[in-house]
PDB file of C-alpha atoms and ligand atoms in Angstrom:
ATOM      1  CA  UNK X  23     106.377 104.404 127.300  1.00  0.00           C
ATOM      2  CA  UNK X  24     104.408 104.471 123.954  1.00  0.00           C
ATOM      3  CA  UNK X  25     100.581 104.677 124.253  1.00  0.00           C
ATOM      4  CA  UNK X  26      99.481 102.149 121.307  1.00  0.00           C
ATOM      5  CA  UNK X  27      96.382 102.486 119.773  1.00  0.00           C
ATOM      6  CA  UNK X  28      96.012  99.982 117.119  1.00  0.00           C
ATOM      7  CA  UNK X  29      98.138  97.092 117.583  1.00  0.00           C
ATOM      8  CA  UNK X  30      99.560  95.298 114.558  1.00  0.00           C
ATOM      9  CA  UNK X  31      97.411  92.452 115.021  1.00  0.00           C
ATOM     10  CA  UNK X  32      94.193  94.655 115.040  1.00  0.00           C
ATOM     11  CA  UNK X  33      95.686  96.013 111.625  1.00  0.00           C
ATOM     12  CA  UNK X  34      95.936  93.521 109.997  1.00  0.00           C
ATOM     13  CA  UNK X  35      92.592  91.467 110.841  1.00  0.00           C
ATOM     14  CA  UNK X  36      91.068  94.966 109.652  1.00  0.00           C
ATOM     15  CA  UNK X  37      92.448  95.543 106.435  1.00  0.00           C
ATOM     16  CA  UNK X  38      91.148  92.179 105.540  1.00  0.00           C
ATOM     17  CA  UNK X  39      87.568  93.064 106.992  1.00  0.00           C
ATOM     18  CA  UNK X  40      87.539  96.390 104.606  1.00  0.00           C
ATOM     19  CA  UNK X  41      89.116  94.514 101.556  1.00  0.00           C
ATOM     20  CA  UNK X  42      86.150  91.899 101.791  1.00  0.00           C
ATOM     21  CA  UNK X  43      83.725  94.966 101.777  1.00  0.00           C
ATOM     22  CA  UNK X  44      85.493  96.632  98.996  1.00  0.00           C
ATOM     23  CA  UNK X  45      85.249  93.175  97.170  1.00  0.00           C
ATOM     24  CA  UNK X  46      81.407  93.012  97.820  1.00  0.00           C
ATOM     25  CA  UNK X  47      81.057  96.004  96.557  1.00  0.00           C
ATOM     26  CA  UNK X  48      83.043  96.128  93.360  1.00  0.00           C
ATOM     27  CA  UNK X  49      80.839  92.352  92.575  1.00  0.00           C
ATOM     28  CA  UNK X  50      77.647  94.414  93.071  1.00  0.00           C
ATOM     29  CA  UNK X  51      79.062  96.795  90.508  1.00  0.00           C
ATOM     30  CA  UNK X  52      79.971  94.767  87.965  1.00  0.00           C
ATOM     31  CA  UNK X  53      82.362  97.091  85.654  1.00  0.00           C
ATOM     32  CA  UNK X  54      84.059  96.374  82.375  1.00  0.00           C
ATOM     33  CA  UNK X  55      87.023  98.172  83.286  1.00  0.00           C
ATOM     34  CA  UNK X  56      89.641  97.755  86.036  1.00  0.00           C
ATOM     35  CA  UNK X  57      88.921 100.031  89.315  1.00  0.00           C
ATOM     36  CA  UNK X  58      91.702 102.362  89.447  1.00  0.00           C
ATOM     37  CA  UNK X  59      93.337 101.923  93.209  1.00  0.00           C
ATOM     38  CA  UNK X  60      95.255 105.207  94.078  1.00  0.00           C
ATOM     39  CA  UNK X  61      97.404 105.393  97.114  1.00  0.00           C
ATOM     40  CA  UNK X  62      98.113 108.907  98.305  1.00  0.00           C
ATOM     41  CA  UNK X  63     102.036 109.114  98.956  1.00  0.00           C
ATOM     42  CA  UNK X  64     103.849 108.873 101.490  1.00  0.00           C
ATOM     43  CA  UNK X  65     101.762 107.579 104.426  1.00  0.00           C
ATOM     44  CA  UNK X  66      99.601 105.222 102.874  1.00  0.00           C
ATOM     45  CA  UNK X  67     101.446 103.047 101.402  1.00  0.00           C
ATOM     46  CA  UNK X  68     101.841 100.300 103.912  1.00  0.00           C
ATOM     47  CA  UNK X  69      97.847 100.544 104.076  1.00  0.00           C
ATOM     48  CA  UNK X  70      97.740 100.138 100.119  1.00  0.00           C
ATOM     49  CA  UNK X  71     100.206  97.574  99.643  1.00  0.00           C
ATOM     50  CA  UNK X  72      98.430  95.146 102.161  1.00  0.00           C
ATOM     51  CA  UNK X  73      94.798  96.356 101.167  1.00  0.00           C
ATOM     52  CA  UNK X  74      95.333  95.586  97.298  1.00  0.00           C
ATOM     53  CA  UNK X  75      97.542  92.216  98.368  1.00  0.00           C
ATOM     54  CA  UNK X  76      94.094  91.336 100.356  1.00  0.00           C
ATOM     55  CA  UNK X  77      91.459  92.174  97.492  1.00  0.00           C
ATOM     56  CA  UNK X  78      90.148  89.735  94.917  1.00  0.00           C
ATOM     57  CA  UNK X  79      89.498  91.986  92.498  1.00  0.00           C
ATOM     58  CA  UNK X  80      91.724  93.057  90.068  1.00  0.00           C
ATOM     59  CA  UNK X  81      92.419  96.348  90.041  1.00  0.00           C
ATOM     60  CA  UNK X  82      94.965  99.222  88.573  1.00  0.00           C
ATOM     61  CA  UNK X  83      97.229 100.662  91.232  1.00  0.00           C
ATOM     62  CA  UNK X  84      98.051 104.525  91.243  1.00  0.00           C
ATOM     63  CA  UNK X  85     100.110 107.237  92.940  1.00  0.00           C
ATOM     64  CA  UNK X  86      99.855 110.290  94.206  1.00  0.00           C
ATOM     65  CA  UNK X  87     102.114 112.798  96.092  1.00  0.00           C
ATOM     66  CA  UNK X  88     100.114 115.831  98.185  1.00  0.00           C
ATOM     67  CA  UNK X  89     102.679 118.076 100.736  1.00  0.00           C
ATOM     68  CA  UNK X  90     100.507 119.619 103.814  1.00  0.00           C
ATOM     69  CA  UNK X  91     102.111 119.093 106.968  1.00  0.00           C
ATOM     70  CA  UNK X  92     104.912 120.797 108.563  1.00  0.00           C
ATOM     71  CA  UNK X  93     105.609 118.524 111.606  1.00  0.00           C
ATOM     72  CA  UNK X  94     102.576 117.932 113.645  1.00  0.00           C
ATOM     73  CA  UNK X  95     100.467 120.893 112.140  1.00  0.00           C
ATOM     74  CA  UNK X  96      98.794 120.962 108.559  1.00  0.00           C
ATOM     75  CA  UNK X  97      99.688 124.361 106.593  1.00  0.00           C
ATOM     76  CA  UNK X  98      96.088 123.819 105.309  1.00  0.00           C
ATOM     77  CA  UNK X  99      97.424 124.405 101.750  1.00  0.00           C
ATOM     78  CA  UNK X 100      97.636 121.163 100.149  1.00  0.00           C
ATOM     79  CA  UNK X 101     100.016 120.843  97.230  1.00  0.00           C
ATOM     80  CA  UNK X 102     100.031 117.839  94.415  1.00  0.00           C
ATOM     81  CA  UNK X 103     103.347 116.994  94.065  1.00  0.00           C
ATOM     82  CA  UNK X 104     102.717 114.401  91.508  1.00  0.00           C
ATOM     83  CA  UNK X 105      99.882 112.942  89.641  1.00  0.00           C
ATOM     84  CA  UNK X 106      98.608 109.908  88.729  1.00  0.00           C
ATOM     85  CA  UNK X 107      99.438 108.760  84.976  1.00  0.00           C
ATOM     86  CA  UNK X 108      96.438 106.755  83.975  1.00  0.00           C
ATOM     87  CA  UNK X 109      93.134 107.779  82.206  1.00  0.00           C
ATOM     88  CA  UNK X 110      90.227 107.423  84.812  1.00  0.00           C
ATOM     89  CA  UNK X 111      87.040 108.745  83.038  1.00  0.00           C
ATOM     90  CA  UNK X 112      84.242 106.261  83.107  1.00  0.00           C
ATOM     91  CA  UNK X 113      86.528 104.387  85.678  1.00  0.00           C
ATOM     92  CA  UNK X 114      85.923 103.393  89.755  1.00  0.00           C
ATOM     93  CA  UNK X 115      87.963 105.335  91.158  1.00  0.00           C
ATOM     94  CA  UNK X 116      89.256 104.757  95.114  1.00  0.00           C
ATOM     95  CA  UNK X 117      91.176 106.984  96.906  1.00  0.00           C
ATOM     96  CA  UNK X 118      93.286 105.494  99.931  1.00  0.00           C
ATOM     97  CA  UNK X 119      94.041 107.432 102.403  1.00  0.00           C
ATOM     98  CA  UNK X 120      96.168 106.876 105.539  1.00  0.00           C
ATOM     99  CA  UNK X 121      94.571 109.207 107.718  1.00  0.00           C
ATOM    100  CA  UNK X 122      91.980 112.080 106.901  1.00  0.00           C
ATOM    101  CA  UNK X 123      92.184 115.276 109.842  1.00  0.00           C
ATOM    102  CA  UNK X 124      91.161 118.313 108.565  1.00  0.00           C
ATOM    103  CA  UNK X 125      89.792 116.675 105.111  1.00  0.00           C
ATOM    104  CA  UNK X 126      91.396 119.211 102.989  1.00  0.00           C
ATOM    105  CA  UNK X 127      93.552 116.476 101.252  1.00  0.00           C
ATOM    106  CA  UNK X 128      91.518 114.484 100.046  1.00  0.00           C
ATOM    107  CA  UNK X 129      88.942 116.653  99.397  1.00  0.00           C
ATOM    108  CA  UNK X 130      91.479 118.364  97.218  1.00  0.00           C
ATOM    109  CA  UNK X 131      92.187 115.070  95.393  1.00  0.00           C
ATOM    110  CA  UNK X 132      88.611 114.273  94.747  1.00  0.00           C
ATOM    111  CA  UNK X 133      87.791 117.799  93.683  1.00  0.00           C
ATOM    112  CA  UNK X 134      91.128 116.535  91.041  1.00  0.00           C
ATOM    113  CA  UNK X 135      89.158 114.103  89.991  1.00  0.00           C
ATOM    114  CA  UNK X 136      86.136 114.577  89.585  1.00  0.00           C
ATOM    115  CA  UNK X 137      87.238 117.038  86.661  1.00  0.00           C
ATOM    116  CA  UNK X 138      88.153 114.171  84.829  1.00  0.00           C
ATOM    117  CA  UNK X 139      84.861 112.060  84.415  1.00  0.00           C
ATOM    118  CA  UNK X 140      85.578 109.181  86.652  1.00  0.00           C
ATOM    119  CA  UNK X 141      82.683 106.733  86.670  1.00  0.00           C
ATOM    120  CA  UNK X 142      82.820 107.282  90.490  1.00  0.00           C
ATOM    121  CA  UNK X 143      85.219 108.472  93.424  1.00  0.00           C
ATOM    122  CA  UNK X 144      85.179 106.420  96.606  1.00  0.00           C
ATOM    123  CA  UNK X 145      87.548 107.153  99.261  1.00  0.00           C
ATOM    124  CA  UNK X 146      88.479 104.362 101.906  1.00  0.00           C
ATOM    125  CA  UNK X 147      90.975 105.512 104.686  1.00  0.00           C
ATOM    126  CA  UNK X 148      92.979 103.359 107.753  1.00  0.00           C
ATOM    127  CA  UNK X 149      91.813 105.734 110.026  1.00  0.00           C
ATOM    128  CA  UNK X 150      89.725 108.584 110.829  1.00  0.00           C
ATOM    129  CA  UNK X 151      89.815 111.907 113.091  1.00  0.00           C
ATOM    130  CA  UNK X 152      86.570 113.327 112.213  1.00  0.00           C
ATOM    131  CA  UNK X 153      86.269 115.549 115.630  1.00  0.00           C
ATOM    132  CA  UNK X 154      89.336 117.607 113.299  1.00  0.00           C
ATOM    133  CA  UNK X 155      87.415 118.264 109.687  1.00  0.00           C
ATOM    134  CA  UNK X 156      87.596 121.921 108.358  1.00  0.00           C
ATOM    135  CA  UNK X 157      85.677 120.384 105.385  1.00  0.00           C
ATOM    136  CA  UNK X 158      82.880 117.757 104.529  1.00  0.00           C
ATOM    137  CA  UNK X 159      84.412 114.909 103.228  1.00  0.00           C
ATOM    138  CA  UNK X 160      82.403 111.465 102.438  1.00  0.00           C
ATOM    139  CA  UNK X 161      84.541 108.599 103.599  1.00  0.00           C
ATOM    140  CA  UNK X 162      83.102 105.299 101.861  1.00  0.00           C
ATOM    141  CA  UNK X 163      85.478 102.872 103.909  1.00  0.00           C
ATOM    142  CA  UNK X 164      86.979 103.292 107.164  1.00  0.00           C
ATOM    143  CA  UNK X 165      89.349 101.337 109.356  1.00  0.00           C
ATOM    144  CA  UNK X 166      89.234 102.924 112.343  1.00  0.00           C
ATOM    145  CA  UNK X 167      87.885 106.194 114.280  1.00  0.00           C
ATOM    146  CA  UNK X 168      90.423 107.823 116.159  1.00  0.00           C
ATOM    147  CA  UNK X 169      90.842 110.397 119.380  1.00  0.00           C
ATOM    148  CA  UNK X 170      92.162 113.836 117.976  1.00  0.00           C
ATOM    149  CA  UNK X 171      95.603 113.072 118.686  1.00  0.00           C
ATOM    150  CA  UNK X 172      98.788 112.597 116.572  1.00  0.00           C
ATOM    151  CA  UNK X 173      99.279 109.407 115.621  1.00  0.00           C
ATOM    152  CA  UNK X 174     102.540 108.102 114.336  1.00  0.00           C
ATOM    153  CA  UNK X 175     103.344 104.306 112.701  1.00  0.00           C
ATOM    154  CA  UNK X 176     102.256 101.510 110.409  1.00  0.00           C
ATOM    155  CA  UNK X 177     103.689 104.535 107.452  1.00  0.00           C
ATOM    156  CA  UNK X 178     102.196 107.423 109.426  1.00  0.00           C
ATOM    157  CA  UNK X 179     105.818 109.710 110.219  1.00  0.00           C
ATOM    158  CA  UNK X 180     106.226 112.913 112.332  1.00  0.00           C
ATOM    159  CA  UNK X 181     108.969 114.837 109.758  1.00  0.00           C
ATOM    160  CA  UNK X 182     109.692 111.527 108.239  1.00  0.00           C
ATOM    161  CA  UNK X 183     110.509 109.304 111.013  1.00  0.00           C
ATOM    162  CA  UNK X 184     108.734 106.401 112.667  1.00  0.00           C
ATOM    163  CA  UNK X 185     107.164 105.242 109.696  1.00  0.00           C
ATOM    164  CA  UNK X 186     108.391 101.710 109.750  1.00  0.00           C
ATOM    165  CA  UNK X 187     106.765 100.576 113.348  1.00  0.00           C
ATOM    166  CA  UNK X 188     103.473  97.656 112.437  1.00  0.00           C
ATOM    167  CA  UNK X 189     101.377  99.201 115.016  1.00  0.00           C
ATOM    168  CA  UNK X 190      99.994 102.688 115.314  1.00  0.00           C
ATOM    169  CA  UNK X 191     101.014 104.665 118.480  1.00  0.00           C
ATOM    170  CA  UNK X 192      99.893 108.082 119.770  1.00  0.00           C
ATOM    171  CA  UNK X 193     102.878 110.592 119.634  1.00  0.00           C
ATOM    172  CA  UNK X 194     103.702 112.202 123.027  1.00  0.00           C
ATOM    173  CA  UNK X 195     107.727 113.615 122.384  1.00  0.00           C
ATOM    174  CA  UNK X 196     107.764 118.252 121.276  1.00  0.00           C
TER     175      UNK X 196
HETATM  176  P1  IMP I  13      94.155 116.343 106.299  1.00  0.00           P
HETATM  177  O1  IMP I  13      94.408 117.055 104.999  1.00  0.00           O
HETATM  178  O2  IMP I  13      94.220 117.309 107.453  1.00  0.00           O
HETATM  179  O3  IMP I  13      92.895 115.528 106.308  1.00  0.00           O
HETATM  180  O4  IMP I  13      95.344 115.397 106.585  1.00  0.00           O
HETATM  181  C1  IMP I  13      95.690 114.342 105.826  1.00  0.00           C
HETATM  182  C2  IMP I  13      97.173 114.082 105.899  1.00  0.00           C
HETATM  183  O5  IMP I  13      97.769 114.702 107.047  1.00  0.00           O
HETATM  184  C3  IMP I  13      97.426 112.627 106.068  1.00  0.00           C
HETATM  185  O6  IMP I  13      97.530 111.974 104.828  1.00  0.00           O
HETATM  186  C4  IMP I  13      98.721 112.617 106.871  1.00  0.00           C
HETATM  187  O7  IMP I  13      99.819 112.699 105.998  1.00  0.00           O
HETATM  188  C5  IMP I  13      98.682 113.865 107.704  1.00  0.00           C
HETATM  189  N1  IMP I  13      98.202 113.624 109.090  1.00  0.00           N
HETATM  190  C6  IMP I  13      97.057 114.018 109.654  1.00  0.00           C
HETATM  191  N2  IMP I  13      96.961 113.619 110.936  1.00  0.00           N
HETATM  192  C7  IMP I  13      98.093 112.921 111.179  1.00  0.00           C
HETATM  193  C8  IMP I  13      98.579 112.194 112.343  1.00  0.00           C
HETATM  194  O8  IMP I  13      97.957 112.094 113.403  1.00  0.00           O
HETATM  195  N3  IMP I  13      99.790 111.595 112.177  1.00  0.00           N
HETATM  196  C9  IMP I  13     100.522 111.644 111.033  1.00  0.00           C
HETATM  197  N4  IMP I  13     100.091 112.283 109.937  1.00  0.00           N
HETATM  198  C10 IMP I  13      98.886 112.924 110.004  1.00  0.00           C
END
């Protein structure tokens, strides 16, 4: 029987909880330009699509591909894969993240980044294993803390499958 740990419900009611804070903050901030929304590939994107749907801010939407994991185990070399296309210096930048383990990809995206003279980089993630960091990552939004265990669902796979499930469920099969 599956173990779930966030049910689809508990999602949802969430993501509208962090795009209200992301809205407060982005008033408070009071830019010219569009914030730049990037959604790191392939995980997050059911996260993304509902978070941006949910915000009342306009804002620029962005992709990015990293490779890491084989199967259940990051090879701790994170690869871009492809890169966003749009300009960001001067810009609020926010990185969205499915899930952040060992922090080594999305430190490696910031580190990206930051190169480029972004106005800031904020990173706002669905859920997070902190007991698992190998590096010190700052996570400015979080949906949920999570158990060290591998989670799978709501876009989160195990070698591309069970992606499409709305809840998030704890992965017990080899
Ligand atoms: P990190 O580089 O170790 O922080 O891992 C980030 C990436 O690893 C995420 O974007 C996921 O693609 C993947 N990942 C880490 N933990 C899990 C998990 O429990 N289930 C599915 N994917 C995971």
């Amino acid at each position: 029987m599956k173990k779930i740990l966030i049910s689809e419900y508990e999602i949802q009611r969430r993501i509208e909880e962090l795009a209200n804070q992301i809205d407060s903050y982005l008033e408070k901030e009071d830019s010219d330009d569009y914030p730049v929304f990037v959604c790191v590939l392939t995980g997050s994107v059911f996260f993304f699509s509902e978070l941006v749907r949910k915000l009342k801010t306009e804002v620029i939407t962005e992709y990015i591909k990293v490779s890491s994991y084989q199967g259940k185990v990051s090879t701790q070399n994170v690869q871009i894969l492809k890169d966003i296309s749009v300009d960001i210096s001067n810009r609020i930048v926010f990185v969205i993240e499915d899930i952040i383990d060992t922090g080594l990809t999305v430190s490696k995206i910031t580190s990206l980044f930051k190169e480029r003279d972004p106005a800031k980089i904020l990173v706002c993630t669905l859920l997070d294993k902190p007991s698992k960091r190998l590096v010190d990552v700052k996570v400015d939004f979080c949906g949920f803390v999570i158990p060290p265990e591998f989670v799978v669902g709501y876009g989160l796979d195990l070698d591309e499958k069970y992606r499409n499930k709305p809840y998030i469920y704890v992965f017990e099969g080899e």
